[in-house]
Amino acid sequence: MSAPHMTPEEFRRHGHAVVDWIADYWAGLDDRPVRSQVAPGEVAAALPEVLPATGQDFATVLEDLDRVLVPGLTHWQHPRFLAYFPANSSPAAVLGDLLSSGIGAQGMLWATSPALTEVEQVVLDRLAGALGLPDAFRSDGPGGGVIQDTASTATFTALLAALQRATGGAARAEGVDGRLRVYASTQAHSSLQKAVVMSGLGESSLRLVGVDPVTQAMDVDELGRLLADDVAAGLVPVLVQAAVGTTSTGAVDDVARIGEVARPHGAWVHVDAAWAGVAAVCPEHRWIHRGVAEHADSYVTNPHKWLLTTFDCSAFWVRDRTPLLGALSLLPEYLRNPATETGAVADLRDWHPQLGRRFRALKLMAVMRTYGLEGLQAHVRDGVRLARRFADLVEADDRFELVTEPVLGLVVLRARAGDEETLRLMHALNDSGEAYLSHTVVEGRTAVRVAVGGWRTTDADVDRTWQALSGLL
Ligand SMILES: *Cc1c(COP(=O)(O)O)cnc(C)c1O
């Protein structure tokens, strides 16, 4: 028999049904429990045969979606999903992503789809401008940008570039030695720890610097002492990571002071702004980037969190692409082509660990074009305003307290009754399905995080979440 590919007409029909399904899914989210309530194994046990001997109509997939999968989903686009950070999947991004899937291009080389590479560069140049990032990050300057799958991969990539620069290529040729060190605050995202593991530097190469007990931002004086001691002991500072918006509390490190302290020792300054960075589309939030233009060797922010762009889409820039390309360029015979030989094109496979890459810029461009700068600003401002609204409700109830001053769209609070009660409230709320929050530990004490910024979250959702949470006490 010949392969049963869908005919164009069948594709059109099922495609319309899928778009209808998504629109209905969004419309009905409000009535569903935010966090999935299934037990382990329940979804797997309810699945039909996933490889039937003969193919079935696509409609059966949609039927199982409703019957089996949806109850097993935690609804990240739910208006009261306030856990972790938002992973916004706006309608424009979904359509852009669908186009990318349909085009199905693979952009490992400029030559394998020139538009894929050039759209990505233009979109990132424009986004860098909108965030107030330095001109050096632009593709027509010494640096440039690339879309990575995640901030974790971007940070790993930054570390590889930093190793290339610090060792003059010896790390690439011979491997890493035991004198190399990496620095970040105790509040740094775990992806940096994973990066030192993957790079072969090992976890003992990572030096964690203390933070201010109130702001949770890095103690830069302590960083300075650590760097000086390490250098005096013959160690080599490779990279210092500054956090612009930590995952736990949204703390913003002082990039300017970190740069002043780190750069004289030759360390690469990487800025992890995975969640918060996109807020700089608003002039009033630009302060978070103070020092980035002067000091950052690399920078990452995730449009796939707050900025409405369906996962995965992580924007990564470097000030100077030479060490990055030095670290990762390879040209096997089967990838040789005339365009690469001219040296006039960017082959983005050299900008990250993997070879193959999909057309992610299309969904980001769809978001940027359809929202426009003003639309993106309105979205960010809405999130910040709603977070302030939640914080005001907390402050008006003396059974609760804010743990840190809210940063942008993140509110961190606790019940005054203590850690156990704080956790009990959060779990009870999550079990109820009314809203979904996550927790952290700040200065040794349990706290609950409320991460606002979802594209469907309204004033009413913030109020309803607060009533549900405080009503459980
Ligand atoms: C979310 C987050 C990351 C990791 O993001 P991924 O894109 O999932 O790898 C890294 N750093 C910070 C500060 C984050 O908030």
Short mmCIF file of C-alpha atoms and ligand atoms in Angstrom, two decimals:
data_model
loop_
_atom_site.label_atom_id
_atom_site.label_comp_id
_atom_site.label_asym_id
_atom_site.label_seq_id
_atom_site.Cartn_x
_atom_site.Cartn_y
_atom_site.Cartn_z
CA MET A 1 0.00 0.00 0.00
CA SER A 2 1.14 3.57 -0.49
CA ALA A 3 1.69 5.85 2.54
CA PRO A 4 -1.57 7.43 3.69
CA HIS A 5 -0.46 11.09 3.75
CA MET A 6 -3.30 13.52 4.27
CA THR A 7 -4.51 15.11 1.08
CA PRO A 8 -4.36 18.93 0.99
CA GLU A 9 -8.15 18.98 1.47
CA GLU A 10 -7.95 16.69 4.50
CA PHE A 11 -5.19 18.81 5.96
CA ARG A 12 -7.27 21.94 5.50
CA ARG A 13 -10.28 20.33 7.18
CA HIS A 14 -8.36 18.94 10.15
CA GLY A 15 -6.33 22.13 10.41
CA HIS A 16 -9.47 24.21 10.78
CA ALA A 17 -10.71 21.75 13.42
CA VAL A 18 -7.41 22.12 15.31
CA VAL A 19 -7.57 25.91 15.30
CA ASP A 20 -11.18 25.68 16.49
CA TRP A 21 -10.10 23.27 19.20
CA ILE A 22 -7.43 25.69 20.46
CA ALA A 23 -9.80 28.66 20.46
CA ASP A 24 -12.36 26.62 22.43
CA TYR A 25 -9.65 25.37 24.79
CA TRP A 26 -8.62 28.91 25.66
CA ALA A 27 -12.23 30.03 26.03
CA GLY A 28 -12.98 27.18 28.44
CA LEU A 29 -9.86 27.35 30.59
CA ASP A 30 -11.46 29.49 33.27
CA ASP A 31 -13.68 26.57 34.28
CA ARG A 32 -10.92 24.00 34.54
CA PRO A 33 -8.67 23.26 37.54
CA VAL A 34 -5.37 25.03 36.83
CA ARG A 35 -3.15 22.20 37.96
CA SER A 36 -3.81 18.72 36.67
CA GLN A 37 -5.42 16.54 39.30
CA VAL A 38 -4.48 13.12 37.82
CA ALA A 39 -2.51 10.45 39.66
CA PRO A 40 0.78 9.06 38.31
CA GLY A 41 0.15 6.52 35.54
CA GLU A 42 -3.44 7.61 34.93
CA VAL A 43 -2.77 9.21 31.53
CA ALA A 44 -0.59 6.34 30.31
CA ALA A 45 -3.20 3.77 31.35
CA ALA A 46 -6.01 5.58 29.52
CA LEU A 47 -4.14 6.03 26.21
CA PRO A 48 -5.37 3.94 23.28
CA GLU A 49 -2.88 1.98 21.15
CA VAL A 50 -0.60 4.75 19.89
CA LEU A 51 0.74 2.75 16.95
CA PRO A 52 -2.23 0.96 15.44
CA ALA A 53 -1.44 -1.41 12.58
CA THR A 54 -3.43 0.71 10.18
CA GLY A 55 -3.73 4.46 10.46
CA GLN A 56 -6.80 6.13 11.90
CA ASP A 57 -8.55 9.35 11.05
CA PHE A 58 -6.95 12.44 12.60
CA ALA A 59 -10.26 13.16 14.34
CA THR A 60 -9.51 10.27 16.73
CA VAL A 61 -6.45 12.17 17.97
CA LEU A 62 -8.62 15.17 18.82
CA GLU A 63 -11.10 12.89 20.59
CA ASP A 64 -8.37 11.46 22.82
CA LEU A 65 -7.09 14.95 23.48
CA ASP A 66 -10.36 15.82 25.14
CA ARG A 67 -10.89 12.47 26.81
CA VAL A 68 -7.41 11.56 28.05
CA LEU A 69 -4.91 14.36 27.66
CA VAL A 70 -6.72 17.48 28.82
CA PRO A 71 -7.39 16.12 32.33
CA GLY A 72 -3.69 15.31 32.49
CA LEU A 73 -2.63 18.84 31.59
CA THR A 74 -1.63 21.64 33.88
CA HIS A 75 -2.97 24.65 32.04
CA TRP A 76 -0.12 27.11 31.57
CA GLN A 77 -2.37 29.50 29.62
CA HIS A 78 -4.97 29.52 32.41
CA PRO A 79 -5.61 33.05 33.70
CA ARG A 80 -4.83 31.90 37.25
CA PHE A 81 -1.65 30.02 36.42
CA LEU A 82 0.68 32.06 38.65
CA ALA A 83 3.36 29.45 39.40
CA TYR A 84 7.03 29.51 38.31
CA PHE A 85 6.98 32.15 35.58
CA PRO A 86 4.44 32.58 32.79
CA ALA A 87 5.06 30.67 29.55
CA ASN A 88 2.83 32.79 27.39
CA SER A 89 1.59 31.28 24.14
CA SER A 90 -0.29 34.11 22.48
CA PRO A 91 -2.52 33.56 19.44
CA ALA A 92 -0.08 35.41 17.17
CA ALA A 93 2.81 33.24 18.33
CA VAL A 94 0.81 30.05 17.86
CA LEU A 95 0.07 31.00 14.27
CA GLY A 96 3.69 31.95 13.65
CA ASP A 97 4.76 28.60 15.10
CA LEU A 98 2.27 26.76 12.91
CA LEU A 99 3.68 28.48 9.83
CA SER A 100 7.16 27.48 10.92
CA SER A 101 6.02 23.86 11.24
CA GLY A 102 4.36 23.96 7.86
CA ILE A 103 7.41 25.46 6.17
CA GLY A 104 9.49 22.86 7.97
CA ALA A 105 12.80 24.50 7.14
CA GLN A 106 15.97 23.57 8.95
CA GLY A 107 18.29 26.54 9.39
CA MET A 108 21.63 25.02 10.33
CA LEU A 109 23.36 26.96 7.55
CA TRP A 110 22.48 30.26 5.90
CA ALA A 111 22.34 28.29 2.66
CA THR A 112 19.79 25.79 4.00
CA SER A 113 17.25 28.63 4.14
CA PRO A 114 18.55 32.19 3.85
CA ALA A 115 15.29 33.73 5.07
CA LEU A 116 15.43 31.73 8.29
CA THR A 117 18.82 33.16 9.27
CA GLU A 118 18.19 36.69 8.05
CA VAL A 119 14.75 37.04 9.65
CA GLU A 120 16.25 35.81 12.92
CA GLN A 121 19.03 38.38 12.77
CA VAL A 122 16.74 41.26 11.86
CA VAL A 123 14.18 40.33 14.53
CA LEU A 124 16.85 40.06 17.22
CA ASP A 125 18.50 43.32 16.15
CA ARG A 126 15.15 45.04 16.50
CA LEU A 127 14.40 43.37 19.84
CA ALA A 128 17.85 44.35 21.16
CA GLY A 129 17.03 47.95 20.25
CA ALA A 130 13.64 47.75 21.96
CA LEU A 131 15.28 46.45 25.16
CA GLY A 132 17.98 49.14 25.15
CA LEU A 133 20.78 46.62 24.62
CA PRO A 134 24.05 47.93 23.16
CA ASP A 135 24.67 48.37 19.42
CA ALA A 136 27.58 45.92 19.70
CA PHE A 137 24.99 43.14 20.09
CA ARG A 138 23.61 43.80 16.62
CA SER A 139 24.37 41.49 13.73
CA ASP A 140 26.06 44.33 11.80
CA GLY A 141 28.39 44.96 14.73
CA PRO A 142 31.10 42.74 16.27
CA GLY A 143 28.57 40.62 18.14
CA GLY A 144 25.12 39.37 17.28
CA GLY A 145 22.09 37.49 18.44
CA VAL A 146 20.68 34.02 18.02
CA ILE A 147 17.53 32.26 19.18
CA GLN A 148 18.29 29.35 21.49
CA ASP A 149 15.84 26.75 22.74
CA THR A 150 16.20 27.86 26.36
CA ALA A 151 18.11 30.19 28.65
CA SER A 152 19.85 27.11 30.01
CA THR A 153 21.37 26.39 26.60
CA ALA A 154 22.23 30.07 26.15
CA THR A 155 24.08 30.15 29.46
CA PHE A 156 25.94 26.96 28.57
CA THR A 157 26.87 28.57 25.25
CA ALA A 158 28.08 31.71 27.03
CA LEU A 159 30.28 29.57 29.25
CA LEU A 160 31.83 27.82 26.23
CA ALA A 161 32.60 31.20 24.63
CA ALA A 162 34.07 32.46 27.90
CA LEU A 163 36.26 29.36 28.15
CA GLN A 164 37.47 29.95 24.61
CA ARG A 165 38.47 33.53 25.46
CA ALA A 166 39.98 32.75 28.87
CA THR A 167 42.11 29.84 27.65
CA GLY A 168 42.97 31.10 24.17
CA GLY A 169 41.35 28.02 22.69
CA ALA A 170 43.14 25.52 24.95
CA ALA A 171 39.85 24.45 26.58
CA ARG A 172 38.52 23.46 23.15
CA ALA A 173 41.70 21.71 22.08
CA GLU A 174 42.79 19.98 25.25
CA GLY A 175 39.90 20.20 27.68
CA VAL A 176 39.48 22.25 30.83
CA ASP A 177 41.94 22.36 33.69
CA GLY A 178 41.34 22.56 37.41
CA ARG A 179 42.25 26.23 37.82
CA LEU A 180 39.23 27.68 36.04
CA ARG A 181 36.48 29.32 38.11
CA VAL A 182 32.92 30.56 37.55
CA TYR A 183 31.05 33.02 39.82
CA ALA A 184 27.43 33.86 40.52
CA SER A 185 25.26 34.64 43.52
CA THR A 186 23.65 31.98 45.69
CA GLN A 187 20.40 32.99 43.94
CA ALA A 188 21.67 32.14 40.44
CA HIS A 189 19.45 29.85 38.41
CA SER A 190 20.40 26.16 38.54
CA SER A 191 21.11 26.25 34.78
CA LEU A 192 24.54 27.72 35.57
CA GLN A 193 25.33 24.76 37.78
CA LYS A 194 24.24 22.47 34.96
CA ALA A 195 26.45 24.42 32.54
CA VAL A 196 29.58 23.91 34.66
CA VAL A 197 28.72 20.21 34.85
CA MET A 198 28.22 19.91 31.08
CA SER A 199 31.37 21.90 30.29
CA GLY A 200 33.49 19.50 32.30
CA LEU A 201 34.57 22.27 34.69
CA GLY A 202 32.82 20.41 37.47
CA GLU A 203 30.65 21.71 40.26
CA SER A 204 33.64 22.62 42.44
CA SER A 205 34.59 25.31 39.89
CA LEU A 206 31.41 27.26 40.75
CA ARG A 207 31.82 29.91 43.43
CA LEU A 208 28.56 31.14 44.93
CA VAL A 209 28.63 34.68 46.26
CA GLY A 210 26.37 35.81 49.12
CA VAL A 211 23.46 38.21 48.65
CA ASP A 212 22.04 41.21 50.44
CA PRO A 213 19.55 39.80 52.97
CA VAL A 214 16.89 42.35 52.01
CA THR A 215 17.17 42.75 48.23
CA GLN A 216 18.61 39.27 47.53
CA ALA A 217 20.99 40.89 45.01
CA MET A 218 24.62 39.81 44.83
CA ASP A 219 27.04 41.18 47.42
CA VAL A 220 29.51 42.65 44.94
CA ASP A 221 32.09 43.40 47.63
CA GLU A 222 32.20 39.71 48.43
CA LEU A 223 32.58 38.94 44.72
CA GLY A 224 35.54 41.32 44.61
CA ARG A 225 37.23 39.61 47.56
CA LEU A 226 36.66 36.14 46.11
CA LEU A 227 38.06 37.14 42.73
CA ALA A 228 41.15 38.76 44.26
CA ASP A 229 41.82 35.77 46.53
CA ASP A 230 41.36 33.28 43.69
CA VAL A 231 43.63 35.18 41.32
CA ALA A 232 46.27 35.48 44.06
CA ALA A 233 46.04 31.71 44.49
CA GLY A 234 46.73 31.16 40.77
CA LEU A 235 43.14 30.43 39.77
CA VAL A 236 41.54 31.81 36.58
CA PRO A 237 38.15 33.60 36.68
CA VAL A 238 36.39 32.54 33.48
CA LEU A 239 32.87 33.92 33.87
CA VAL A 240 30.81 35.96 36.28
CA GLN A 241 27.04 35.69 35.91
CA ALA A 242 24.83 38.59 36.92
CA ALA A 243 21.13 37.90 37.45
CA VAL A 244 18.61 40.44 36.23
CA GLY A 245 15.53 39.04 37.93
CA THR A 246 16.31 35.92 39.95
CA THR A 247 13.89 33.04 39.77
CA SER A 248 13.26 32.96 43.49
CA THR A 249 12.43 36.62 44.21
CA GLY A 250 13.14 38.63 41.05
CA ALA A 251 16.27 40.20 42.56
CA VAL A 252 18.28 42.37 40.18
CA ASP A 253 22.06 42.25 40.55
CA ASP A 254 24.06 45.43 40.02
CA VAL A 255 25.50 44.64 36.58
CA ALA A 256 27.50 47.89 36.50
CA ARG A 257 29.37 47.14 39.72
CA ILE A 258 29.77 43.47 38.86
CA GLY A 259 31.34 44.50 35.56
CA GLU A 260 33.70 46.94 37.26
CA VAL A 261 34.87 44.23 39.65
CA ALA A 262 34.96 41.28 37.24
CA ARG A 263 36.38 42.68 34.03
CA PRO A 264 39.82 43.75 35.36
CA HIS A 265 40.35 40.06 36.13
CA GLY A 266 39.50 39.11 32.56
CA ALA A 267 36.24 37.39 33.47
CA TRP A 268 33.41 37.19 30.93
CA VAL A 269 30.27 38.90 32.21
CA HIS A 270 27.10 36.96 31.37
CA VAL A 271 23.72 38.45 32.22
CA ASP A 272 20.87 36.05 32.95
CA ALA A 273 17.71 38.09 32.43
CA ALA A 274 15.65 35.06 31.39
CA TRP A 275 12.39 36.22 32.92
CA ALA A 276 12.76 39.95 33.64
CA GLY A 277 14.74 41.23 30.66
CA VAL A 278 11.80 41.67 28.32
CA ALA A 279 10.26 44.20 30.73
CA ALA A 280 12.82 46.67 29.39
CA VAL A 281 10.54 47.26 26.40
CA CYS A 282 9.06 49.85 28.81
CA PRO A 283 11.28 52.89 29.41
CA GLU A 284 10.29 52.92 33.10
CA HIS A 285 11.73 49.41 33.53
CA ARG A 286 14.97 50.05 31.64
CA TRP A 287 16.82 50.50 34.93
CA ILE A 288 17.14 46.71 35.14
CA HIS A 289 19.70 46.94 32.33
CA ARG A 290 21.93 49.50 34.01
CA GLY A 291 25.51 48.42 33.28
CA VAL A 292 24.60 45.94 30.53
CA ALA A 293 25.64 48.27 27.70
CA GLU A 294 29.05 48.88 29.29
CA HIS A 295 29.86 45.47 30.74
CA ALA A 296 27.88 42.50 29.42
CA ASP A 297 29.80 40.10 27.17
CA SER A 298 26.62 38.09 26.72
CA TYR A 299 22.98 38.39 27.67
CA VAL A 300 19.91 36.16 27.58
CA THR A 301 16.19 36.83 27.93
CA ASN A 302 13.27 34.53 27.15
CA PRO A 303 10.46 35.86 24.95
CA HIS A 304 8.92 32.45 25.78
CA LYS A 305 8.25 33.55 29.33
CA TRP A 306 6.64 36.97 29.64
CA LEU A 307 6.84 38.20 26.04
CA LEU A 308 4.00 36.19 24.54
CA THR A 309 6.07 33.87 22.34
CA THR A 310 5.23 30.18 22.44
CA PHE A 311 7.96 28.06 24.03
CA ASP A 312 10.72 27.65 22.91
CA CYS A 313 12.26 31.03 22.16
CA SER A 314 15.25 32.29 24.11
CA ALA A 315 17.05 35.38 22.79
CA PHE A 316 20.82 35.33 23.30
CA TRP A 317 23.30 38.02 22.33
CA VAL A 318 27.07 38.35 22.47
CA ARG A 319 29.16 41.53 22.33
CA ASP A 320 31.88 39.83 20.27
CA ARG A 321 31.11 36.74 18.23
CA THR A 322 34.77 35.78 17.71
CA PRO A 323 35.21 33.70 20.90
CA LEU A 324 31.76 32.13 20.42
CA LEU A 325 32.54 31.02 16.86
CA GLY A 326 36.02 30.02 17.98
CA ALA A 327 34.49 27.75 20.58
CA LEU A 328 31.85 26.07 18.43
CA SER A 329 32.65 26.33 14.69
CA LEU A 330 33.15 23.13 12.77
CA LEU A 331 32.94 22.55 9.04
CA PRO A 332 32.64 18.90 8.04
CA GLU A 333 32.81 18.22 4.31
CA TYR A 334 29.09 17.51 4.00
CA LEU A 335 28.24 21.04 5.17
CA ARG A 336 30.64 22.84 2.82
CA ASN A 337 28.86 25.23 0.47
CA PRO A 338 29.70 28.30 -1.65
CA ALA A 339 27.89 30.80 0.62
CA THR A 340 29.82 29.70 3.69
CA GLU A 341 33.09 29.86 1.71
CA THR A 342 32.51 33.57 0.96
CA GLY A 343 32.53 34.33 4.70
CA ALA A 344 29.74 36.82 4.07
CA VAL A 345 26.93 34.86 5.75
CA ALA A 346 26.16 33.71 9.30
CA ASP A 347 25.75 29.98 9.79
CA LEU A 348 23.82 29.86 13.02
CA ARG A 349 24.75 26.24 13.74
CA ASP A 350 28.02 27.68 15.07
CA TRP A 351 26.15 29.76 17.66
CA HIS A 352 24.86 26.96 19.89
CA PRO A 353 25.52 23.34 20.86
CA GLN A 354 23.18 21.60 18.40
CA LEU A 355 23.35 21.51 14.61
CA GLY A 356 19.73 21.58 13.45
CA ARG A 357 17.50 24.52 14.19
CA ARG A 358 13.89 25.38 13.44
CA PHE A 359 12.46 28.68 12.25
CA ARG A 360 11.69 30.12 15.70
CA ALA A 361 12.08 33.72 14.55
CA LEU A 362 8.77 33.45 12.70
CA LYS A 363 6.67 33.22 15.88
CA LEU A 364 8.70 36.01 17.50
CA MET A 365 8.26 38.19 14.44
CA ALA A 366 4.52 37.43 14.45
CA VAL A 367 4.37 38.65 18.06
CA MET A 368 6.47 41.76 17.47
CA ARG A 369 4.58 42.80 14.33
CA THR A 370 1.06 42.18 15.56
CA TYR A 371 1.49 43.67 19.04
CA GLY A 372 3.89 46.42 18.04
CA LEU A 373 6.08 48.09 20.62
CA GLU A 374 3.09 49.74 22.26
CA GLY A 375 1.22 46.46 22.51
CA LEU A 376 4.20 44.74 24.13
CA GLN A 377 4.56 47.63 26.56
CA ALA A 378 0.87 47.44 27.44
CA HIS A 379 1.20 43.72 28.15
CA VAL A 380 4.20 44.19 30.45
CA ARG A 381 2.57 47.13 32.22
CA ASP A 382 -0.55 45.10 32.80
CA GLY A 383 1.48 42.36 34.49
CA VAL A 384 3.31 44.84 36.70
CA ARG A 385 0.08 46.57 37.63
CA LEU A 386 -1.64 43.30 38.52
CA ALA A 387 1.32 42.20 40.64
CA ARG A 388 1.08 45.50 42.52
CA ARG A 389 -2.64 44.89 42.98
CA PHE A 390 -1.92 41.48 44.52
CA ALA A 391 0.83 42.93 46.73
CA ASP A 392 -1.59 45.59 48.02
CA LEU A 393 -4.07 42.88 48.99
CA VAL A 394 -1.32 41.06 50.89
CA GLU A 395 -0.25 44.22 52.68
CA ALA A 396 -3.80 44.98 53.75
CA ASP A 397 -4.09 41.65 55.61
CA ASP A 398 -1.99 41.44 58.75
CA ARG A 399 -2.05 37.62 58.74
CA PHE A 400 0.32 37.80 55.73
CA GLU A 401 3.46 39.69 54.81
CA LEU A 402 5.53 40.43 51.73
CA VAL A 403 8.90 38.70 51.92
CA THR A 404 10.60 41.01 49.42
CA GLU A 405 9.57 44.20 47.70
CA PRO A 406 7.73 43.05 44.54
CA VAL A 407 9.88 43.21 41.40
CA LEU A 408 7.97 43.78 38.15
CA GLY A 409 5.41 40.96 37.94
CA LEU A 410 6.57 38.85 40.87
CA VAL A 411 5.13 38.93 44.40
CA VAL A 412 6.72 36.86 47.18
CA LEU A 413 4.76 36.44 50.40
CA ARG A 414 4.31 34.29 53.46
CA ALA A 415 1.76 33.66 56.17
CA ARG A 416 2.95 35.17 59.44
CA ALA A 417 1.93 31.90 61.14
CA GLY A 418 5.12 30.33 59.74
CA ASP A 419 6.66 28.03 57.13
CA GLU A 420 4.37 25.08 57.65
CA GLU A 421 1.23 27.17 57.40
CA THR A 422 2.58 28.98 54.31
CA LEU A 423 3.20 25.68 52.52
CA ARG A 424 -0.11 24.21 53.67
CA LEU A 425 -2.00 27.17 52.19
CA MET A 426 -0.20 26.91 48.88
CA HIS A 427 -0.78 23.17 48.54
CA ALA A 428 -4.42 23.51 49.54
CA LEU A 429 -4.93 26.22 46.93
CA ASN A 430 -3.17 24.18 44.23
CA ASP A 431 -5.19 21.07 45.15
CA SER A 432 -8.40 23.07 44.84
CA GLY A 433 -7.59 23.94 41.22
CA GLU A 434 -8.64 27.57 41.75
CA ALA A 435 -5.16 28.90 41.05
CA TYR A 436 -1.65 27.57 40.86
CA LEU A 437 1.30 29.01 42.80
CA SER A 438 4.82 27.77 43.53
CA HIS A 439 7.16 28.28 46.45
CA THR A 440 10.74 29.10 47.32
CA VAL A 441 12.94 29.63 50.36
CA VAL A 442 14.22 33.11 51.20
CA GLU A 443 16.78 33.56 53.97
CA GLY A 444 15.93 30.09 55.24
CA ARG A 445 12.18 30.66 55.40
CA THR A 446 9.45 29.31 53.13
CA ALA A 447 7.72 31.77 50.83
CA VAL A 448 5.06 31.57 48.14
CA ARG A 449 5.60 33.15 44.72
CA VAL A 450 2.84 34.76 42.69
CA ALA A 451 4.15 35.31 39.15
CA VAL A 452 1.78 37.57 37.24
CA GLY A 453 2.10 38.32 33.52
CA GLY A 454 -0.05 35.70 31.82
CA TRP A 455 -1.73 37.04 28.70
CA ARG A 456 -5.20 36.08 29.95
CA THR A 457 -4.89 37.19 33.59
CA THR A 458 -7.24 39.98 34.67
CA ASP A 459 -7.94 42.02 37.81
CA ALA A 460 -10.72 39.56 38.63
CA ASP A 461 -8.27 36.64 38.49
CA VAL A 462 -5.88 38.36 40.86
CA ASP A 463 -8.71 39.11 43.29
CA ARG A 464 -10.11 35.59 43.02
CA THR A 465 -6.67 34.06 43.69
CA TRP A 466 -6.20 36.22 46.76
CA GLN A 467 -9.66 35.42 48.10
CA ALA A 468 -9.07 31.71 47.61
CA LEU A 469 -5.64 31.77 49.24
CA SER A 470 -6.49 34.00 52.19
CA GLY A 471 -9.81 32.21 52.65
CA LEU A 472 -7.93 28.97 53.39
CA LEU A 473 -6.29 30.43 56.50
C1 LIG B 1 13.48 30.46 33.80
C2 LIG B 1 14.86 30.87 34.10
C3 LIG B 1 15.96 30.22 33.53
C4 LIG B 1 15.84 28.95 32.73
O1 LIG B 1 15.04 29.12 31.63
P1 LIG B 1 14.96 28.01 30.49
O2 LIG B 1 14.71 28.84 29.28
O3 LIG B 1 13.83 27.12 30.86
O4 LIG B 1 16.25 27.29 30.45
C5 LIG B 1 17.21 30.72 33.79
N1 LIG B 1 17.38 31.81 34.55
C6 LIG B 1 16.36 32.46 35.12
C7 LIG B 1 16.62 33.67 35.95
C8 LIG B 1 15.06 32.01 34.92
O5 LIG B 1 14.03 32.65 35.49
#
